[in-house]
Coordinates of N, CA, C and O in Angstrom, one line a residue:
X1015 N -156.8 -125.3 14.4 CA -156.2 -125.1 13.2 C -154.8 -124.2 13.5 O -153.9 -124.6 12.7
X1016 N -154.9 -123.3 14.2 CA -153.7 -122.4 14.5 C -152.6 -123.4 15.0 O -151.4 -123.2 14.6
X1017 N -153.0 -124.2 16.0 CA -151.9 -125.2 16.4 C -151.3 -126.1 15.4 O -150.1 -126.4 15.4
X1018 N -152.0 -126.5 14.6 CA -151.7 -127.4 13.5 C -150.8 -126.7 12.6 O -149.7 -127.2 12.2
X1019 N -151.1 -125.4 12.2 CA -150.2 -124.7 11.3 C -148.8 -124.3 12.0 O -147.8 -124.4 11.4
X1020 N -148.9 -124.1 13.3 CA -147.7 -123.8 14.0 C -146.9 -125.0 14.1 O -145.6 -125.0 14.0
X1021 N -147.4 -126.2 14.3 CA -146.7 -127.5 14.5 C -146.2 -127.7 12.9 O -144.9 -128.1 12.9
X1022 N -146.8 -127.6 11.9 CA -146.2 -127.9 10.6 C -145.0 -126.8 10.2 O -144.1 -127.1 9.7
X1023 N -145.3 -125.5 10.6 CA -144.2 -124.7 10.4 C -143.0 -125.0 11.3 O -141.9 -124.9 10.8
X1024 N -143.1 -125.5 12.4 CA -142.0 -125.9 13.3 C -141.3 -127.2 12.6 O -140.1 -127.2 12.5
X1025 N -142.0 -128.0 12.1 CA -141.6 -129.3 11.4 C -140.8 -128.9 10.2 O -139.7 -129.5 9.9
X1026 N -141.4 -127.9 9.4 CA -140.8 -127.5 8.3 C -139.2 -127.0 8.6 O -138.3 -127.1 8.0
X1027 N -139.2 -126.1 9.7 CA -138.0 -125.5 10.1 C -137.0 -126.4 10.7 O -135.8 -126.4 10.3
X1028 N -137.5 -127.5 11.4 CA -136.7 -128.5 11.9 C -136.2 -129.2 10.8 O -134.9 -129.5 10.8
X1029 N -136.8 -129.7 9.8 CA -136.3 -130.4 8.6 C -135.4 -129.6 7.7 O -134.3 -130.1 7.4
X1030 N -135.7 -128.3 7.6 CA -135.0 -127.6 6.5 C -133.8 -126.7 7.2 O -132.9 -126.3 6.3
X1031 N -133.9 -126.4 8.5 CA -132.8 -125.5 9.0 C -132.1 -126.1 10.3 O -131.0 -126.2 10.2
X1032 N -133.0 -126.6 11.1 CA -132.3 -127.1 12.5 C -131.5 -128.4 12.4 O -130.3 -128.5 12.7
X1033 N -132.0 -129.5 11.6 CA -131.3 -130.6 11.4 C -130.2 -130.5 10.5 O -129.1 -131.0 11.0
X1034 N -130.2 -129.7 9.4 CA -129.0 -129.5 8.6 C -127.9 -128.8 9.4 O -126.8 -128.9 9.2
X1035 N -128.5 -127.8 10.3 CA -127.4 -127.1 11.1 C -126.5 -128.0 11.9 O -125.4 -128.0 12.1
X1036 N -127.3 -129.0 12.6 CA -126.8 -130.0 13.6 C -125.9 -130.8 12.8 O -124.6 -131.1 13.0
X1037 N -126.2 -131.2 11.6 CA -125.5 -132.1 10.7 C -124.3 -131.3 10.3 O -123.1 -132.0 10.3
X1038 N -124.2 -130.1 10.1 CA -123.1 -129.4 9.7 C -122.0 -129.2 10.8 O -120.9 -129.5 10.6
X1039 N -122.6 -129.2 12.0 CA -121.7 -128.9 13.1 C -121.0 -130.5 13.5 O -119.7 -130.5 13.6
X1040 N -121.8 -131.4 13.3 CA -121.3 -132.9 13.5 C -120.2 -133.1 12.3 O -119.1 -133.6 12.7
X1041 N -120.6 -132.8 11.1 CA -119.7 -133.1 10.0 C -118.5 -132.4 10.2 O -117.3 -132.7 10.0
X1042 N -118.6 -131.0 10.7 CA -117.3 -130.2 10.9 C -116.3 -130.8 11.8 O -115.2 -130.9 11.6
X1043 N -116.9 -131.2 12.9 CA -116.0 -131.7 14.2 C -115.6 -133.0 13.9 O -114.3 -133.3 14.0
X1044 N -116.2 -133.9 13.3 CA -115.8 -135.3 12.7 C -114.8 -135.2 11.8 O -113.7 -135.7 11.9
X1045 N -114.9 -134.3 10.9 CA -114.0 -134.2 9.7 C -112.7 -133.7 10.2 O -111.5 -134.2 9.9
X1046 N -112.7 -132.6 11.1 CA -111.6 -132.1 11.7 C -110.8 -133.1 12.6 O -109.6 -133.1 12.7
X1047 N -111.7 -133.8 13.4 CA -111.1 -134.9 14.2 C -110.3 -135.8 13.3 O -109.2 -136.4 13.7
X1048 N -110.9 -136.4 12.3 CA -110.3 -137.2 11.4 C -109.0 -136.7 10.9 O -108.0 -137.4 10.7
X1049 N -108.8 -135.5 10.5 CA -107.7 -135.0 10.1 C -106.6 -135.0 11.0 O -105.4 -135.4 10.9
X1050 N -107.1 -134.4 12.1 CA -105.9 -134.5 13.5 C -105.6 -136.0 13.7 O -104.4 -136.1 13.9
X1051 N -106.5 -136.8 13.8 CA -106.1 -138.2 14.1 C -105.1 -138.8 13.1 O -104.3 -139.5 13.3
X1052 N -105.5 -138.6 11.8 CA -104.8 -139.2 10.8 C -103.5 -138.6 10.5 O -102.4 -139.3 10.5
X1053 N -103.3 -137.3 10.5 CA -102.0 -136.7 10.1 C -101.3 -136.3 11.4 O -100.0 -136.1 11.4
X1054 N -102.1 -135.9 12.5 CA -101.4 -135.6 13.6 C -100.8 -136.7 14.6 O -99.7 -136.6 15.1
X1055 N -101.7 -137.7 14.7 CA -101.4 -138.8 15.4 C -101.1 -140.3 14.7 O -100.9 -141.3 15.4
X1056 N -101.2 -140.1 13.5 CA -101.1 -141.3 12.5 C -101.9 -142.5 13.1 O -101.5 -143.6 12.9
X1057 N -103.1 -142.0 13.5 CA -104.2 -143.1 13.9 C -105.7 -142.7 13.2 O -106.3 -142.4 14.1
X1058 N -105.7 -143.1 12.0 CA -106.9 -142.8 11.6 C -108.2 -143.7 12.0 O -108.0 -144.8 12.5
X1059 N -109.3 -143.0 11.9 CA -110.4 -143.8 12.4 C -111.2 -144.3 11.3 O -111.2 -143.6 10.1
X1060 N -111.9 -145.4 11.5 CA -112.7 -146.0 10.4 C -114.1 -145.3 10.3 O -114.5 -145.2 9.2
X1061 N -114.7 -145.1 11.4 CA -116.2 -144.7 11.3 C -116.4 -143.2 10.9 O -117.3 -142.8 10.4
X1062 N -115.4 -142.3 11.2 CA -115.5 -140.9 11.0 C -115.8 -140.5 9.5 O -116.6 -139.6 9.2
X1063 N -115.2 -141.2 8.6 CA -115.5 -140.9 7.1 C -117.1 -141.3 6.9 O -117.6 -140.4 6.2
X1064 N -117.5 -142.3 7.4 CA -118.8 -142.7 7.1 C -119.8 -141.6 7.9 O -120.8 -141.2 7.2
X1065 N -119.4 -141.2 8.9 CA -120.3 -140.4 9.6 C -120.5 -138.9 8.9 O -121.4 -138.4 8.8
X1066 N -119.1 -138.5 8.3 CA -119.1 -137.3 7.6 C -119.9 -137.4 6.3 O -120.5 -136.4 5.8
X1067 N -119.9 -138.6 5.7 CA -120.6 -138.6 4.4 C -122.1 -138.7 4.8 O -122.9 -138.0 4.0
X1068 N -122.5 -139.3 5.7 CA -124.0 -139.4 6.0 C -124.5 -137.9 6.5 O -125.5 -137.5 6.1
X1069 N -123.8 -137.3 7.3 CA -124.2 -135.9 7.7 C -124.2 -135.0 6.6 O -125.0 -134.1 6.3
X1070 N -123.2 -135.2 5.5 CA -123.2 -134.3 4.5 C -124.5 -134.5 3.5 O -125.0 -133.6 3.1
X1071 N -124.8 -135.8 3.4 CA -126.0 -136.2 2.6 C -127.2 -135.6 3.3 O -128.1 -134.8 2.6
X1072 N -127.4 -135.7 4.6 CA -128.6 -135.0 5.3 C -128.5 -133.5 5.2 O -129.6 -132.9 4.9
X1073 N -127.3 -132.9 5.2 CA -127.2 -131.5 5.0 C -127.6 -131.1 3.9 O -128.5 -130.0 3.7
X1074 N -127.2 -131.7 2.7 CA -127.5 -131.2 1.4 C -129.1 -131.5 1.0 O -129.7 -130.7 0.5
X1075 N -129.5 -132.6 1.3 CA -130.8 -133.1 1.0 C -132.0 -132.3 1.7 O -132.9 -132.0 1.1
X1076 N -131.6 -132.0 3.0 CA -132.7 -131.4 3.7 C -132.6 -129.8 3.7 O -133.6 -129.2 3.6
X1077 N -131.4 -129.3 3.4 CA -131.3 -127.7 3.5 C -131.6 -127.3 2.0 O -132.0 -126.0 1.8
X1078 N -131.5 -128.1 0.9 CA -131.6 -127.5 -0.3 C -133.1 -126.9 -0.6 O -133.2 -126.0 -1.4
X1079 N -133.9 -127.6 0.0 CA -135.3 -127.2 -0.1 C -135.6 -125.8 0.4 O -136.3 -125.1 -0.1
X1080 N -134.9 -125.5 1.5 CA -134.9 -124.1 2.1 C -134.5 -123.1 1.0 O -135.3 -122.0 0.8
X1081 N -133.4 -123.2 0.4 CA -133.0 -122.3 -0.7 C -133.9 -122.2 -1.8 O -134.1 -121.2 -2.4
X1082 N -134.5 -123.4 -2.1 CA -135.6 -123.5 -3.3 C -136.7 -122.6 -2.8 O -137.4 -121.9 -3.7
X1083 N -137.1 -122.7 -1.6 CA -138.4 -122.0 -1.2 C -138.3 -120.5 -1.2 O -139.1 -119.8 -1.6
X1084 N -137.0 -120.1 -0.7 CA -136.8 -118.7 -0.6 C -136.2 -118.0 -1.8 O -135.9 -116.9 -1.8
X1085 N -136.1 -118.9 -3.0 CA -135.5 -118.6 -4.3 C -134.3 -117.9 -4.1 O -133.8 -117.0 -4.8
X1086 N -133.3 -118.6 -3.4 CA -131.9 -118.2 -3.4 C -130.9 -119.4 -3.9 O -129.8 -119.5 -3.6
X1087 N -131.7 -120.2 -4.7 CA -130.8 -121.4 -5.5 C -130.1 -120.9 -6.6 O -130.6 -119.8 -7.1
X1088 N -129.3 -121.6 -7.2 CA -128.6 -121.2 -8.5 C -129.7 -121.4 -9.7 O -130.5 -122.4 -9.8
X1089 N -129.9 -120.4 -10.4 CA -130.8 -120.2 -11.6 C -130.2 -119.8 -12.7 O -129.3 -119.0 -12.7
X1090 N -130.6 -120.2 -13.9 CA -130.3 -119.6 -15.2 C -131.4 -118.6 -15.6 O -132.5 -119.2 -16.1
X1091 N -131.2 -117.4 -15.5 CA -132.4 -116.5 -15.7 C -132.4 -115.7 -17.0 O -133.0 -114.6 -16.9
X1092 N -131.4 -116.0 -17.8 CA -131.3 -115.2 -19.0 C -132.6 -114.8 -19.7 O -133.1 -113.7 -20.0
X1093 N -133.4 -115.9 -20.0 CA -134.7 -115.8 -20.7 C -135.7 -115.2 -19.7 O -136.5 -114.3 -20.0
X1094 N -135.7 -115.5 -18.5 CA -136.7 -114.9 -17.5 C -136.5 -113.4 -17.4 O -137.5 -112.7 -17.3
X1095 N -135.3 -113.0 -17.3 CA -134.9 -111.5 -17.2 C -135.3 -110.7 -18.5 O -135.4 -109.6 -18.4
X1096 N -135.4 -111.4 -19.7 CA -135.6 -110.7 -21.0 C -137.1 -110.4 -21.3 O -137.4 -109.7 -22.2
X1097 N -138.1 -111.0 -20.4 CA -139.4 -110.9 -20.6 C -140.1 -109.9 -19.8 O -139.5 -109.8 -18.5
X1098 N -141.4 -109.6 -19.9 CA -142.1 -108.8 -18.9 C -142.6 -109.6 -18.0 O -142.4 -110.8 -17.7
X1099 N -143.5 -109.1 -17.0 CA -144.0 -109.7 -15.7 C -144.8 -111.0 -16.1 O -144.7 -112.1 -15.4
X1100 N -145.6 -110.7 -17.1 CA -146.5 -111.8 -17.6 C -145.7 -113.1 -18.1 O -145.9 -114.3 -17.7
X1101 N -144.7 -112.7 -18.7 CA -143.8 -113.7 -19.3 C -143.0 -114.4 -18.3 O -142.8 -115.6 -18.3
X1102 N -142.6 -113.7 -17.3 CA -141.9 -114.2 -16.1 C -142.8 -115.4 -15.4 O -142.3 -116.3 -15.0
X1103 N -144.0 -114.8 -15.1 CA -145.0 -115.8 -14.5 C -145.2 -117.0 -15.3 O -145.4 -118.1 -14.6
X1104 N -145.4 -116.7 -16.6 CA -145.6 -118.0 -17.5 C -144.4 -119.0 -17.3 O -144.5 -120.2 -17.3
X1105 N -143.1 -118.4 -17.4 CA -141.9 -119.3 -17.5 C -141.9 -119.9 -16.1 O -141.5 -121.2 -15.9
X1106 N -142.3 -119.1 -15.0 CA -142.1 -119.7 -13.6 C -143.1 -121.1 -13.5 O -143.0 -122.0 -13.0
X1107 N -144.3 -120.8 -14.1 CA -145.3 -121.9 -14.1 C -144.8 -123.1 -14.9 O -144.9 -124.3 -14.4
X1108 N -144.2 -122.8 -16.1 CA -143.8 -124.0 -17.0 C -142.6 -124.7 -16.3 O -142.5 -125.8 -16.3
X1109 N -141.7 -123.9 -15.6 CA -140.5 -124.6 -15.0 C -141.0 -125.4 -13.8 O -140.6 -126.5 -13.5
X1110 N -141.9 -124.8 -13.0 CA -142.4 -125.6 -11.7 C -143.2 -126.6 -12.2 O -143.1 -127.7 -11.5
X1111 N -143.9 -126.6 -13.2 CA -144.8 -127.8 -13.8 C -143.9 -128.8 -14.3 O -144.2 -130.0 -13.9
X1112 N -142.7 -128.6 -15.0 CA -141.9 -129.5 -15.3 C -141.2 -130.3 -14.1 O -141.1 -131.5 -14.1
X1113 N -140.7 -129.5 -13.1 CA -140.1 -130.1 -11.8 C -141.2 -130.9 -11.2 O -141.0 -132.2 -10.7
X1114 N -142.5 -130.4 -11.1 CA -143.5 -131.2 -10.4 C -143.9 -132.5 -11.1 O -143.9 -133.6 -10.5
X1115 N -144.0 -132.4 -12.3 CA -144.2 -133.7 -13.3 C -143.1 -134.7 -13.0 O -143.3 -135.9 -12.9
X1116 N -141.9 -134.2 -13.1 CA -140.6 -135.1 -13.1 C -140.5 -135.7 -11.7 O -140.3 -137.0 -11.5
X1117 N -140.8 -135.0 -10.8 CA -140.5 -135.5 -9.4 C -141.7 -136.4 -8.9 O -141.5 -137.4 -8.2
X1118 N -142.9 -136.1 -9.4 CA -144.1 -136.9 -9.1 C -143.9 -138.3 -9.8 O -144.2 -139.3 -9.2
X1119 N -143.5 -138.3 -11.0 CA -143.2 -139.4 -11.9 C -142.0 -140.3 -11.1 O -142.2 -141.5 -10.9
X1120 N -141.0 -139.6 -10.6 CA -139.9 -140.4 -10.2 C -140.1 -140.8 -8.6 O -139.4 -141.8 -8.3
X1121 N -141.0 -140.2 -8.0 CA -141.1 -140.5 -6.5 C -141.4 -142.0 -6.2 O -140.7 -142.6 -5.4
X1122 N -142.3 -142.7 -6.8 CA -142.5 -144.1 -6.6 C -141.3 -145.0 -6.8 O -141.0 -145.9 -6.0
X1123 N -140.6 -144.6 -7.9 CA -139.4 -145.5 -8.2 C -138.3 -145.3 -7.3 O -137.6 -146.3 -6.8
X1124 N -138.2 -144.1 -6.9 CA -137.2 -143.8 -5.7 C -137.5 -144.5 -4.4 O -136.6 -144.9 -3.7
X1125 N -138.9 -144.3 -4.1 CA -139.3 -145.0 -2.8 C -139.0 -146.4 -3.0 O -138.3 -147.0 -2.0
X1126 N -139.3 -147.2 -4.1 CA -138.9 -148.6 -4.2 C -137.5 -148.8 -4.2 O -137.0 -149.9 -3.4
X1127 N -136.7 -148.0 -4.9 CA -135.2 -148.2 -4.9 C -134.7 -148.0 -3.5 O -133.8 -148.8 -3.0
X1128 N -135.2 -147.2 -2.7 CA -134.7 -146.9 -1.3 C -135.1 -148.0 -0.3 O -134.4 -148.5 0.4
X1129 N -136.4 -148.4 -0.3 CA -136.9 -149.3 0.6 C -136.8 -150.8 0.3 O -137.0 -151.5 1.0
X1130 N -136.4 -151.0 -0.9 CA -136.2 -152.4 -1.3 C -134.7 -152.8 -1.2 O -134.3 -153.9 -1.4
X1131 N -133.9 -151.8 -0.6 CA -132.5 -152.0 -0.6 C -132.1 -152.6 0.8 O -132.3 -151.9 1.9
X1132 N -131.7 -153.9 1.0 CA -131.5 -154.5 2.1 C -130.0 -154.2 2.8 O -129.7 -154.8 3.7
X1133 N -129.3 -153.6 2.0 CA -127.9 -153.2 2.3 C -127.7 -152.4 3.5 O -128.6 -151.6 3.9
X1134 N -126.5 -152.5 4.3 CA -126.1 -151.8 5.3 C -124.9 -151.0 5.0 O -124.2 -151.4 4.2
X1135 N -124.8 -149.9 5.6 CA -123.5 -149.2 5.6 C -122.3 -150.0 6.0 O -122.4 -150.9 7.0
X1136 N -121.1 -149.8 5.4 CA -120.0 -150.9 5.7 C -119.5 -150.8 7.1 O -119.1 -151.8 7.6
X1137 N -119.3 -149.6 7.7 CA -118.7 -149.6 9.1 C -119.8 -149.5 10.3 O -119.8 -150.1 11.1
X1138 N -120.7 -148.7 10.0 CA -121.7 -148.3 11.1 C -122.9 -149.3 11.1 O -123.6 -149.4 12.0
X1139 N -122.9 -150.0 10.0 CA -123.9 -151.0 9.8 C -125.4 -150.5 9.8 O -126.4 -151.1 10.3
X1140 N -125.5 -149.2 9.4 CA -126.9 -148.5 9.3 C -127.6 -148.9 8.1 O -126.9 -149.0 7.0
X1141 N -128.8 -149.3 8.1 CA -129.5 -149.6 7.0 C -129.5 -148.6 5.9 O -129.9 -147.5 6.4
X1142 N -129.2 -148.7 4.7 CA -129.0 -147.7 3.7 C -130.4 -147.1 3.4 O -130.3 -146.0 2.9
X1143 N -131.4 -147.8 3.5 CA -132.7 -147.2 3.4 C -133.0 -146.0 4.2 O -133.5 -145.0 3.9
X1144 N -132.5 -145.9 5.4 CA -132.5 -144.9 6.3 C -131.5 -143.7 6.0 O -131.7 -142.6 6.2
X1145 N -130.4 -144.1 5.5 CA -129.3 -143.2 5.1 C -129.8 -142.4 3.9 O -129.6 -141.2 3.7
X1146 N -130.4 -143.0 3.0 CA -131.0 -142.4 1.8 C -132.6 -141.8 1.9 O -133.0 -141.2 0.9
X1147 N -133.2 -142.0 3.0 CA -134.5 -141.6 3.1 C -134.6 -140.1 3.0 O -135.6 -139.5 2.5
X1148 N -133.7 -139.2 3.3 CA -133.7 -137.7 3.2 C -133.9 -137.4 1.7 O -134.6 -136.3 1.4
X1149 N -133.6 -138.2 0.8 CA -133.8 -137.9 -0.6 C -135.4 -137.9 -1.0 O -135.8 -137.0 -1.7
X1150 N -136.1 -138.7 -0.3 CA -137.5 -138.6 -0.4 C -138.1 -137.5 0.1 O -139.1 -136.9 -0.4
X1151 N -137.5 -137.0 1.2 CA -138.0 -135.7 1.9 C -137.8 -134.6 0.9 O -138.5 -133.7 0.8
X1152 N -136.6 -134.6 0.4 CA -136.2 -133.6 -0.5 C -137.1 -133.6 -1.7 O -137.6 -132.4 -2.3
X1153 N -137.5 -134.7 -2.3 CA -138.5 -134.8 -3.4 C -139.9 -134.3 -3.0 O -140.6 -133.6 -3.7
X1154 N -140.3 -134.8 -1.8 CA -141.6 -134.4 -1.3 C -141.6 -132.8 -1.2 O -142.6 -132.2 -1.7
X1155 N -140.7 -132.1 -0.6 CA -140.8 -130.7 -0.5 C -140.5 -129.9 -1.9 O -141.2 -128.9 -2.1
X1156 N -139.8 -130.7 -2.8 CA -139.7 -130.0 -4.2 C -141.1 -130.0 -4.8 O -141.4 -129.1 -5.5
X1157 N -141.7 -131.1 -4.7 CA -143.1 -131.3 -5.2 C -144.0 -130.3 -4.6 O -144.7 -129.6 -5.3
X1158 N -143.9 -130.1 -3.2 CA -144.8 -129.1 -2.6 C -144.6 -127.7 -3.0 O -145.4 -126.9 -3.2
X1159 N -143.2 -127.3 -3.0 CA -143.0 -125.9 -3.4 C -143.1 -125.7 -4.8 O -143.5 -124.5 -5.2
X1160 N -143.0 -126.7 -5.6 CA -143.3 -126.5 -7.2 C -144.8 -126.1 -7.3 O -145.2 -125.3 -8.0
X1161 N -145.7 -126.9 -6.6 CA -147.1 -126.8 -6.6 C -147.5 -125.4 -6.1 O -148.3 -124.6 -6.7
X1162 N -146.9 -125.0 -5.0 CA -147.2 -123.7 -4.4 C -146.6 -122.6 -5.3 O -147.3 -121.5 -5.5
X1163 N -145.7 -122.8 -6.0 CA -145.1 -121.7 -7.0 C -146.1 -121.6 -8.1 O -146.5 -120.5 -8.6
X1164 N -146.6 -122.8 -8.7 CA -147.6 -122.7 -9.7 C -148.9 -122.0 -9.2 O -149.4 -121.1 -10.1
X1165 N -149.4 -122.3 -8.2 CA -150.4 -121.6 -7.6 C -150.4 -120.1 -7.5 O -151.1 -119.1 -7.8
X1166 N -149.2 -119.7 -7.1 CA -148.7 -118.2 -6.7 C -148.8 -117.6 -8.2 O -149.3 -116.4 -8.3
X1167 N -148.0 -118.1 -9.1 CA -148.0 -117.5 -10.4 C -149.4 -117.5 -11.1 O -149.6 -116.5 -11.7
X1168 N -150.1 -118.6 -10.9 CA -151.4 -118.5 -11.6 C -152.3 -117.5 -11.0 O -153.1 -116.8 -11.9
X1169 N -152.3 -117.4 -9.7 CA -153.0 -116.3 -9.0 C -152.7 -115.0 -9.5 O -153.5 -114.1 -9.7
X1170 N -151.3 -114.7 -9.7 CA -150.9 -113.5 -10.1 C -151.5 -113.2 -11.5 O -152.0 -112.0 -11.9
X1171 N -151.4 -114.3 -12.4 CA -151.8 -114.0 -13.8 C -153.3 -113.6 -13.9 O -153.8 -112.9 -14.7
X1172 N -154.1 -114.3 -13.1 CA -155.4 -114.2 -13.1 C -155.8 -112.7 -12.5 O -156.6 -112.0 -13.0
X1173 N -155.1 -112.3 -11.5 CA -155.3 -111.1 -10.9 C -154.9 -110.0 -11.9 O -155.6 -108.9 -11.9
X1174 N -153.9 -110.2 -12.8 CA -153.5 -109.1 -13.6 C -153.7 -109.5 -15.1 O -153.0 -109.0 -16.0
X1175 N -154.8 -110.2 -15.4 CA -155.0 -110.6 -16.7 C -155.4 -109.3 -17.5 O -155.4 -109.4 -18.8
X1176 N -155.9 -108.2 -17.0 CA -156.4 -107.2 -17.9 C -155.2 -106.1 -17.9 O -155.3 -105.1 -18.5
X1177 N -154.1 -106.5 -17.6 CA -152.8 -105.7 -17.7 C -152.5 -104.7 -16.5 O -151.8 -103.8 -16.7
X1178 N -153.3 -105.0 -15.5 CA -153.1 -104.0 -14.3 C -152.0 -104.6 -13.5 O -151.8 -105.8 -13.3
X1179 N -151.2 -103.8 -12.9 CA -150.2 -104.2 -11.9 C -149.1 -104.8 -12.5 O -148.6 -105.8 -11.8
X1180 N -148.6 -104.6 -13.7 CA -147.6 -105.3 -14.3 C -146.2 -105.0 -13.8 O -145.2 -105.5 -14.2
X1181 N -146.1 -104.0 -12.9 CA -144.9 -103.4 -12.4 C -144.8 -104.1 -11.0 O -144.6 -103.3 -10.0
X1182 N -144.7 -105.3 -10.8 CA -144.6 -106.0 -9.5 C -143.1 -105.8 -9.0 O -142.2 -106.2 -9.7

């Protein structure tokens, strides 16, 4: 069981941290190469724009879940900050439940839209289903983290139902 958990932890880090980091490096170098070739040598490349777009898509779709997991994403917390701890956990449950329902509902439609697409990218001729597949990974992790947030807040509410420990 310990090996399975360490494998899952490694895969999570691979998807959310390491692959996006490599994509950022590739995107950075390709973008700078594109600028130098276009404006320095007046010899633009055709493929570099597509590589930059694909690596940007991978970077955003895969790394955004990491910020969601560690709660460092952009949030509108005016209502959340105005209530006590119980209210905060109730709002967290409702927000996570809304995300969970919407993403679970949309997942099969997105799956069909991505995998029924026979098109290929214009220059590199990559199947677009594999270019857009990271969106499904993004959806999967959003569903997973929303479910975990609901469980965490519900456990807190059960533990503190008598008003104990409200100063977390």
